[in-house]
Amino acid sequence: MKRTIWTLLNVAILLFAVSLTSCRDDDGPFADKAVLTDIAVVMESADGAARFAVQKGEDTPSATLIVPSLTLNDKEFPVGDRLLLSYHYSDPTTPAYSSGEVSVDGIAKINNDVLRIDPIDAHPNWDKTPIYLYSIWRTGCYINVNSRLTYSTTTRTFMLMVDKATVDDEVPELYLVHDIKDAPDNFTRHNYASFDISALWNRPTCKGVNINVASTNNPQKSFTFNKPL
């Protein structure tokens, strides 16, 4: 039985909602600059410029954001990593989610992981520590989660897992497993996570996924994401 133990990253929130467009105060230093915050993929950081890919919706084309004069630490932000990016277009008339040159207003690491495979019976406590769920959404082959999680200084189990018995189903059953073990109740901290489900999503038998989530604030306990017809 393979378990994923994560030390959670405490993300400093750049803007409250992912993919939120907000206009700055008309008289402020950022007047006429629409700022976006998205989960972006690091494409490269070379020749004095960084490039990121962003995607507006589930199956919309990716856009390439070019940031001149920005070199990322490849150990902290390796190519392929997903991060939280706050940015605005250099040309304010550029439509959102178009490829083009941007300036970065903020950047923060998030939790990255791949989909795990295990029998659900091996995780009877998968819902032991419910999360406070703000949103869950898909972009391409990624499931993204915006939540608040109980703070703990000890390791925990936090992963997106598919029940092994359902892997070949048209709509496999996935579980957002969160267990802080024997850590005491504590305050919560904001967290973003992005899970690569491509190994399952790209299977010809897969027509979608159903994700089971235990949350303290949302009565909806499962979320279905279907492949486009």
PDB file of C-alpha atoms in Angstrom:
ATOM      1  CA  MET A   1       0.000   0.000   0.000  1.00  0.00           C
ATOM      2  CA  LYS A   2       1.521   3.267  -1.115  1.00  0.00           C
ATOM      3  CA  ARG A   3       0.782   6.391   0.838  1.00  0.00           C
ATOM      4  CA  THR A   4       1.637   9.972   0.077  1.00  0.00           C
ATOM      5  CA  ILE A   5       2.882  12.044   2.995  1.00  0.00           C
ATOM      6  CA  TRP A   6       3.040  15.757   2.359  1.00  0.00           C
ATOM      7  CA  THR A   7       4.360  18.639   4.339  1.00  0.00           C
ATOM      8  CA  LEU A   8       1.864  21.264   3.263  1.00  0.00           C
ATOM      9  CA  LEU A   9       2.982  24.556   1.845  1.00  0.00           C
ATOM     10  CA  ASN A  10       1.406  27.585   3.459  1.00  0.00           C
ATOM     11  CA  VAL A  11       0.503  29.719   0.480  1.00  0.00           C
ATOM     12  CA  ALA A  12       0.385  33.484   0.821  1.00  0.00           C
ATOM     13  CA  ILE A  13      -2.778  34.286  -1.088  1.00  0.00           C
ATOM     14  CA  LEU A  14      -2.212  36.796  -3.833  1.00  0.00           C
ATOM     15  CA  LEU A  15      -5.868  37.367  -4.594  1.00  0.00           C
ATOM     16  CA  PHE A  16      -8.814  35.596  -3.048  1.00  0.00           C
ATOM     17  CA  ALA A  17     -10.155  33.756  -6.083  1.00  0.00           C
ATOM     18  CA  VAL A  18      -8.306  31.901  -8.784  1.00  0.00           C
ATOM     19  CA  SER A  19      -8.836  33.393 -12.236  1.00  0.00           C
ATOM     20  CA  LEU A  20     -10.258  36.508 -10.622  1.00  0.00           C
ATOM     21  CA  THR A  21     -10.072  39.631 -12.754  1.00  0.00           C
ATOM     22  CA  SER A  22     -10.017  42.830 -10.727  1.00  0.00           C
ATOM     23  CA  CYS A  23      -9.439  46.417 -11.712  1.00  0.00           C
ATOM     24  CA  ARG A  24      -7.231  48.526  -9.494  1.00  0.00           C
ATOM     25  CA  ASP A  25      -8.368  51.783  -7.985  1.00  0.00           C
ATOM     26  CA  ASP A  26      -8.743  54.379 -10.746  1.00  0.00           C
ATOM     27  CA  ASP A  27      -6.429  56.774  -8.949  1.00  0.00           C
ATOM     28  CA  GLY A  28      -3.901  54.217  -7.669  1.00  0.00           C
ATOM     29  CA  PRO A  29      -0.480  53.317  -9.026  1.00  0.00           C
ATOM     30  CA  PHE A  30      -1.953  50.367 -10.932  1.00  0.00           C
ATOM     31  CA  ALA A  31      -4.810  52.252 -12.561  1.00  0.00           C
ATOM     32  CA  ASP A  32      -6.092  50.672 -15.775  1.00  0.00           C
ATOM     33  CA  LYS A  33      -4.287  47.401 -15.055  1.00  0.00           C
ATOM     34  CA  ALA A  34      -6.506  44.347 -14.776  1.00  0.00           C
ATOM     35  CA  VAL A  35      -4.803  41.821 -12.517  1.00  0.00           C
ATOM     36  CA  LEU A  36      -5.392  38.084 -12.937  1.00  0.00           C
ATOM     37  CA  THR A  37      -4.471  35.278 -10.560  1.00  0.00           C
ATOM     38  CA  ASP A  38      -4.198  31.774 -11.972  1.00  0.00           C
ATOM     39  CA  ILE A  39      -2.558  28.448 -11.419  1.00  0.00           C
ATOM     40  CA  ALA A  40       0.173  28.525 -14.066  1.00  0.00           C
ATOM     41  CA  VAL A  41       2.661  25.971 -15.370  1.00  0.00           C
ATOM     42  CA  VAL A  42       6.348  26.870 -15.547  1.00  0.00           C
ATOM     43  CA  MET A  43       7.367  26.343 -19.183  1.00  0.00           C
ATOM     44  CA  GLU A  44      10.921  27.678 -19.094  1.00  0.00           C
ATOM     45  CA  SER A  45      13.159  30.348 -17.630  1.00  0.00           C
ATOM     46  CA  ALA A  46      15.995  31.096 -20.010  1.00  0.00           C
ATOM     47  CA  ASP A  47      17.559  33.934 -21.988  1.00  0.00           C
ATOM     48  CA  GLY A  48      16.444  36.438 -19.384  1.00  0.00           C
ATOM     49  CA  ALA A  49      12.733  35.654 -19.701  1.00  0.00           C
ATOM     50  CA  ALA A  50      10.300  33.309 -17.996  1.00  0.00           C
ATOM     51  CA  ARG A  51       7.353  31.643 -19.731  1.00  0.00           C
ATOM     52  CA  PHE A  52       4.215  30.266 -18.136  1.00  0.00           C
ATOM     53  CA  ALA A  53       1.161  28.459 -19.490  1.00  0.00           C
ATOM     54  CA  VAL A  54      -2.327  29.272 -18.222  1.00  0.00           C
ATOM     55  CA  GLN A  55      -5.698  27.816 -19.111  1.00  0.00           C
ATOM     56  CA  LYS A  56      -9.035  29.529 -18.591  1.00  0.00           C
ATOM     57  CA  GLY A  57     -11.336  26.527 -18.528  1.00  0.00           C
ATOM     58  CA  GLU A  58     -11.526  22.778 -18.601  1.00  0.00           C
ATOM     59  CA  ASP A  59     -10.606  22.245 -22.242  1.00  0.00           C
ATOM     60  CA  THR A  60      -9.775  25.708 -23.544  1.00  0.00           C
ATOM     61  CA  PRO A  61      -6.411  26.180 -25.304  1.00  0.00           C
ATOM     62  CA  SER A  62      -3.441  27.138 -23.155  1.00  0.00           C
ATOM     63  CA  ALA A  63      -1.995  30.638 -23.434  1.00  0.00           C
ATOM     64  CA  THR A  64       1.708  31.439 -23.074  1.00  0.00           C
ATOM     65  CA  LEU A  65       2.641  34.290 -20.765  1.00  0.00           C
ATOM     66  CA  ILE A  66       6.086  35.809 -21.361  1.00  0.00           C
ATOM     67  CA  VAL A  67       7.769  37.712 -18.544  1.00  0.00           C
ATOM     68  CA  PRO A  68      10.864  39.610 -19.721  1.00  0.00           C
ATOM     69  CA  SER A  69      13.733  40.102 -17.292  1.00  0.00           C
ATOM     70  CA  LEU A  70      12.604  37.329 -14.972  1.00  0.00           C
ATOM     71  CA  THR A  71      14.787  34.334 -14.196  1.00  0.00           C
ATOM     72  CA  LEU A  72      13.348  31.701 -11.866  1.00  0.00           C
ATOM     73  CA  ASN A  73      15.334  29.541  -9.492  1.00  0.00           C
ATOM     74  CA  ASP A  74      14.985  26.182 -11.248  1.00  0.00           C
ATOM     75  CA  LYS A  75      15.326  24.319  -7.959  1.00  0.00           C
ATOM     76  CA  GLU A  76      12.479  26.243  -6.373  1.00  0.00           C
ATOM     77  CA  PHE A  77      10.351  26.503  -9.521  1.00  0.00           C
ATOM     78  CA  PRO A  78      11.348  23.643 -11.878  1.00  0.00           C
ATOM     79  CA  VAL A  79       9.952  23.376 -15.390  1.00  0.00           C
ATOM     80  CA  GLY A  80       6.584  21.623 -15.271  1.00  0.00           C
ATOM     81  CA  ASP A  81       5.756  22.816 -11.765  1.00  0.00           C
ATOM     82  CA  ARG A  82       2.443  24.536 -11.162  1.00  0.00           C
ATOM     83  CA  LEU A  83       2.312  27.700  -9.074  1.00  0.00           C
ATOM     84  CA  LEU A  84       0.031  30.583  -8.190  1.00  0.00           C
ATOM     85  CA  LEU A  85       0.729  33.548 -10.454  1.00  0.00           C
ATOM     86  CA  SER A  86      -0.653  37.075 -10.156  1.00  0.00           C
ATOM     87  CA  TYR A  87      -0.012  39.127 -13.291  1.00  0.00           C
ATOM     88  CA  HIS A  88      -1.204  41.813 -15.664  1.00  0.00           C
ATOM     89  CA  TYR A  89      -0.706  42.219 -19.402  1.00  0.00           C
ATOM     90  CA  SER A  90       1.830  44.781 -20.563  1.00  0.00           C
ATOM     91  CA  ASP A  91      -0.734  45.914 -23.129  1.00  0.00           C
ATOM     92  CA  PRO A  92      -3.908  46.534 -21.122  1.00  0.00           C
ATOM     93  CA  THR A  93      -6.061  45.951 -24.222  1.00  0.00           C
ATOM     94  CA  THR A  94      -4.921  42.313 -24.484  1.00  0.00           C
ATOM     95  CA  PRO A  95      -7.849  39.966 -23.770  1.00  0.00           C
ATOM     96  CA  ALA A  96      -7.455  37.717 -20.735  1.00  0.00           C
ATOM     97  CA  TYR A  97      -6.025  34.273 -21.448  1.00  0.00           C
ATOM     98  CA  SER A  98      -4.327  35.400 -24.639  1.00  0.00           C
ATOM     99  CA  SER A  99      -0.650  34.689 -25.235  1.00  0.00           C
ATOM    100  CA  GLY A 100       1.484  37.751 -24.680  1.00  0.00           C
ATOM    101  CA  GLU A 101       3.884  39.713 -22.516  1.00  0.00           C
ATOM    102  CA  VAL A 102       2.949  40.229 -18.880  1.00  0.00           C
ATOM    103  CA  SER A 103       4.340  41.670 -15.675  1.00  0.00           C
ATOM    104  CA  VAL A 104       4.267  39.585 -12.508  1.00  0.00           C
ATOM    105  CA  ASP A 105       2.611  41.071  -9.425  1.00  0.00           C
ATOM    106  CA  GLY A 106       3.149  38.031  -7.217  1.00  0.00           C
ATOM    107  CA  ILE A 107       4.164  34.401  -7.290  1.00  0.00           C
ATOM    108  CA  ALA A 108       3.748  31.573  -4.762  1.00  0.00           C
ATOM    109  CA  LYS A 109       4.394  27.846  -4.599  1.00  0.00           C
ATOM    110  CA  ILE A 110       1.482  25.434  -4.330  1.00  0.00           C
ATOM    111  CA  ASN A 111       1.283  21.701  -3.681  1.00  0.00           C
ATOM    112  CA  ASN A 112       1.876  19.585  -6.798  1.00  0.00           C
ATOM    113  CA  ASP A 113       1.189  15.851  -6.980  1.00  0.00           C
ATOM    114  CA  VAL A 114       0.060  13.051  -9.297  1.00  0.00           C
ATOM    115  CA  LEU A 115      -3.007  10.864  -8.921  1.00  0.00           C
ATOM    116  CA  ARG A 116      -2.417   7.857  -6.654  1.00  0.00           C
ATOM    117  CA  ILE A 117      -3.945   4.397  -7.077  1.00  0.00           C
ATOM    118  CA  ASP A 118      -5.051   2.373  -4.057  1.00  0.00           C
ATOM    119  CA  PRO A 119      -8.037   0.347  -2.870  1.00  0.00           C
ATOM    120  CA  ILE A 120     -10.373   2.628  -0.970  1.00  0.00           C
ATOM    121  CA  ASP A 121     -10.607  -0.076   1.717  1.00  0.00           C
ATOM    122  CA  ALA A 122      -6.955   0.656   2.496  1.00  0.00           C
ATOM    123  CA  HIS A 123      -7.988   4.173   3.560  1.00  0.00           C
ATOM    124  CA  PRO A 124     -10.934   3.833   5.951  1.00  0.00           C
ATOM    125  CA  ASN A 125     -10.031   7.245   7.389  1.00  0.00           C
ATOM    126  CA  TRP A 126      -9.877   9.034   4.020  1.00  0.00           C
ATOM    127  CA  ASP A 127     -12.368  11.612   5.305  1.00  0.00           C
ATOM    128  CA  LYS A 128     -11.047  11.783   8.873  1.00  0.00           C
ATOM    129  CA  THR A 129     -10.017  15.447   8.588  1.00  0.00           C
ATOM    130  CA  PRO A 130     -12.516  17.359   6.437  1.00  0.00           C
ATOM    131  CA  ILE A 131     -11.295  20.416   4.586  1.00  0.00           C
ATOM    132  CA  TYR A 132     -12.903  23.831   4.161  1.00  0.00           C
ATOM    133  CA  LEU A 133     -13.523  23.799   0.413  1.00  0.00           C
ATOM    134  CA  TYR A 134     -13.575  27.039  -1.548  1.00  0.00           C
ATOM    135  CA  SER A 135     -13.486  25.471  -5.005  1.00  0.00           C
ATOM    136  CA  ILE A 136     -12.468  22.433  -7.031  1.00  0.00           C
ATOM    137  CA  TRP A 137     -12.057  22.615 -10.795  1.00  0.00           C
ATOM    138  CA  ARG A 138     -10.375  20.989 -13.769  1.00  0.00           C
ATOM    139  CA  THR A 139      -7.980  22.501 -16.287  1.00  0.00           C
ATOM    140  CA  GLY A 140      -6.887  19.962 -18.878  1.00  0.00           C
ATOM    141  CA  CYS A 141      -5.520  16.910 -17.077  1.00  0.00           C
ATOM    142  CA  TYR A 142      -5.263  18.674 -13.713  1.00  0.00           C
ATOM    143  CA  ILE A 143      -7.654  18.777 -10.785  1.00  0.00           C
ATOM    144  CA  ASN A 144      -7.154  21.939  -8.744  1.00  0.00           C
ATOM    145  CA  VAL A 145      -8.278  22.485  -5.158  1.00  0.00           C
ATOM    146  CA  ASN A 146      -8.589  25.773  -3.276  1.00  0.00           C
ATOM    147  CA  SER A 147      -9.199  25.099   0.417  1.00  0.00           C
ATOM    148  CA  ARG A 148      -8.356  25.730   4.019  1.00  0.00           C
ATOM    149  CA  LEU A 149      -6.624  22.889   5.869  1.00  0.00           C
ATOM    150  CA  THR A 150      -6.044  22.274   9.557  1.00  0.00           C
ATOM    151  CA  TYR A 151      -2.604  23.498  10.567  1.00  0.00           C
ATOM    152  CA  SER A 152      -0.178  20.940  11.909  1.00  0.00           C
ATOM    153  CA  THR A 153       3.587  20.766  12.290  1.00  0.00           C
ATOM    154  CA  THR A 154       3.574  17.003  11.754  1.00  0.00           C
ATOM    155  CA  THR A 155       3.290  15.086   8.503  1.00  0.00           C
ATOM    156  CA  ARG A 156      -0.106  14.165   7.182  1.00  0.00           C
ATOM    157  CA  THR A 157      -1.694  12.172   4.384  1.00  0.00           C
ATOM    158  CA  PHE A 158      -3.074  14.483   1.708  1.00  0.00           C
ATOM    159  CA  MET A 159      -3.573  13.102  -1.770  1.00  0.00           C
ATOM    160  CA  LEU A 160      -5.983  12.587  -4.613  1.00  0.00           C
ATOM    161  CA  MET A 161      -6.523   8.863  -5.046  1.00  0.00           C
ATOM    162  CA  VAL A 162      -8.503   6.678  -7.430  1.00  0.00           C
ATOM    163  CA  ASP A 163     -10.100   3.550  -6.010  1.00  0.00           C
ATOM    164  CA  LYS A 164      -8.193   0.757  -7.737  1.00  0.00           C
ATOM    165  CA  ALA A 165     -11.383  -1.253  -8.251  1.00  0.00           C
ATOM    166  CA  THR A 166     -12.857   1.528 -10.427  1.00  0.00           C
ATOM    167  CA  VAL A 167      -9.861   2.333 -12.634  1.00  0.00           C
ATOM    168  CA  ASP A 168     -11.449   0.636 -15.667  1.00  0.00           C
ATOM    169  CA  ASP A 169     -14.889   2.180 -15.102  1.00  0.00           C
ATOM    170  CA  GLU A 170     -16.175   4.843 -17.476  1.00  0.00           C
ATOM    171  CA  VAL A 171     -16.298   7.239 -14.518  1.00  0.00           C
ATOM    172  CA  PRO A 172     -13.757   6.115 -11.888  1.00  0.00           C
ATOM    173  CA  GLU A 173     -14.226   7.058  -8.238  1.00  0.00           C
ATOM    174  CA  LEU A 174     -11.595   9.443  -6.849  1.00  0.00           C
ATOM    175  CA  TYR A 175     -11.122  10.490  -3.224  1.00  0.00           C
ATOM    176  CA  LEU A 176      -9.454  13.559  -1.761  1.00  0.00           C
ATOM    177  CA  VAL A 177      -7.772  11.881   1.188  1.00  0.00           C
ATOM    178  CA  HIS A 178      -6.896  14.100   4.152  1.00  0.00           C
ATOM    179  CA  ASP A 179      -5.786  12.736   7.507  1.00  0.00           C
ATOM    180  CA  ILE A 180      -3.700  14.695  10.020  1.00  0.00           C
ATOM    181  CA  LYS A 181      -3.256  11.527  12.065  1.00  0.00           C
ATOM    182  CA  ASP A 182      -3.231  12.164  15.806  1.00  0.00           C
ATOM    183  CA  ALA A 183      -2.460  15.874  15.592  1.00  0.00           C
ATOM    184  CA  PRO A 184      -4.780  18.013  17.733  1.00  0.00           C
ATOM    185  CA  ASP A 185      -7.424  20.322  16.316  1.00  0.00           C
ATOM    186  CA  ASN A 186      -5.939  23.620  15.295  1.00  0.00           C
ATOM    187  CA  PHE A 187      -6.568  26.725  13.217  1.00  0.00           C
ATOM    188  CA  THR A 188      -6.698  26.449   9.422  1.00  0.00           C
ATOM    189  CA  ARG A 189      -4.525  27.888   6.673  1.00  0.00           C
ATOM    190  CA  HIS A 190      -5.230  28.566   3.029  1.00  0.00           C
ATOM    191  CA  ASN A 191      -3.856  26.031   0.575  1.00  0.00           C
ATOM    192  CA  TYR A 192      -3.825  25.466  -3.163  1.00  0.00           C
ATOM    193  CA  ALA A 193      -3.109  22.036  -4.648  1.00  0.00           C
ATOM    194  CA  SER A 194      -2.966  20.757  -8.210  1.00  0.00           C
ATOM    195  CA  PHE A 195      -3.101  17.055  -9.092  1.00  0.00           C
ATOM    196  CA  ASP A 196      -2.041  15.567 -12.430  1.00  0.00           C
ATOM    197  CA  ILE A 197      -4.624  12.914 -13.370  1.00  0.00           C
ATOM    198  CA  SER A 198      -3.401  12.400 -16.956  1.00  0.00           C
ATOM    199  CA  ALA A 199      -2.493   8.725 -16.393  1.00  0.00           C
ATOM    200  CA  LEU A 200      -6.187   8.024 -15.738  1.00  0.00           C
ATOM    201  CA  TRP A 201      -7.811  10.772 -17.805  1.00  0.00           C
ATOM    202  CA  ASN A 202      -6.071   9.700 -21.008  1.00  0.00           C
ATOM    203  CA  ARG A 203      -7.209   6.082 -20.768  1.00  0.00           C
ATOM    204  CA  PRO A 204      -9.618   5.259 -23.624  1.00  0.00           C
ATOM    205  CA  THR A 205     -12.080   3.736 -21.138  1.00  0.00           C
ATOM    206  CA  CYS A 206     -12.282   6.940 -19.059  1.00  0.00           C
ATOM    207  CA  LYS A 207     -15.197   9.261 -19.844  1.00  0.00           C
ATOM    208  CA  GLY A 208     -14.883  11.362 -16.712  1.00  0.00           C
ATOM    209  CA  VAL A 209     -14.096  11.231 -13.003  1.00  0.00           C
ATOM    210  CA  ASN A 210     -16.173  11.538  -9.847  1.00  0.00           C
ATOM    211  CA  ILE A 211     -14.286  13.102  -6.933  1.00  0.00           C
ATOM    212  CA  ASN A 212     -15.412  12.487  -3.358  1.00  0.00           C
ATOM    213  CA  VAL A 213     -14.554  15.282  -0.925  1.00  0.00           C
ATOM    214  CA  ALA A 214     -15.240  15.585   2.793  1.00  0.00           C
ATOM    215  CA  SER A 215     -15.694  19.254   3.634  1.00  0.00           C
ATOM    216  CA  THR A 216     -16.867  21.189   6.652  1.00  0.00           C
ATOM    217  CA  ASN A 217     -18.675  23.908   4.736  1.00  0.00           C
ATOM    218  CA  ASN A 218     -20.080  22.407   1.535  1.00  0.00           C
ATOM    219  CA  PRO A 219     -23.039  20.007   1.567  1.00  0.00           C
ATOM    220  CA  GLN A 220     -21.994  18.692  -1.850  1.00  0.00           C
ATOM    221  CA  LYS A 221     -19.794  15.650  -1.268  1.00  0.00           C
ATOM    222  CA  SER A 222     -18.929  14.629  -4.826  1.00  0.00           C
ATOM    223  CA  PHE A 223     -17.959  16.480  -7.987  1.00  0.00           C
ATOM    224  CA  THR A 224     -18.100  14.980 -11.469  1.00  0.00           C
ATOM    225  CA  PHE A 225     -15.916  16.165 -14.338  1.00  0.00           C
ATOM    226  CA  ASN A 226     -16.753  14.721 -17.748  1.00  0.00           C
ATOM    227  CA  LYS A 227     -14.616  14.517 -20.857  1.00  0.00           C
ATOM    228  CA  PRO A 228     -15.817  16.613 -23.778  1.00  0.00           C
ATOM    229  CA  LEU A 229     -17.910  14.677 -26.273  1.00  0.00           C
TER     230      LEU A 229
END
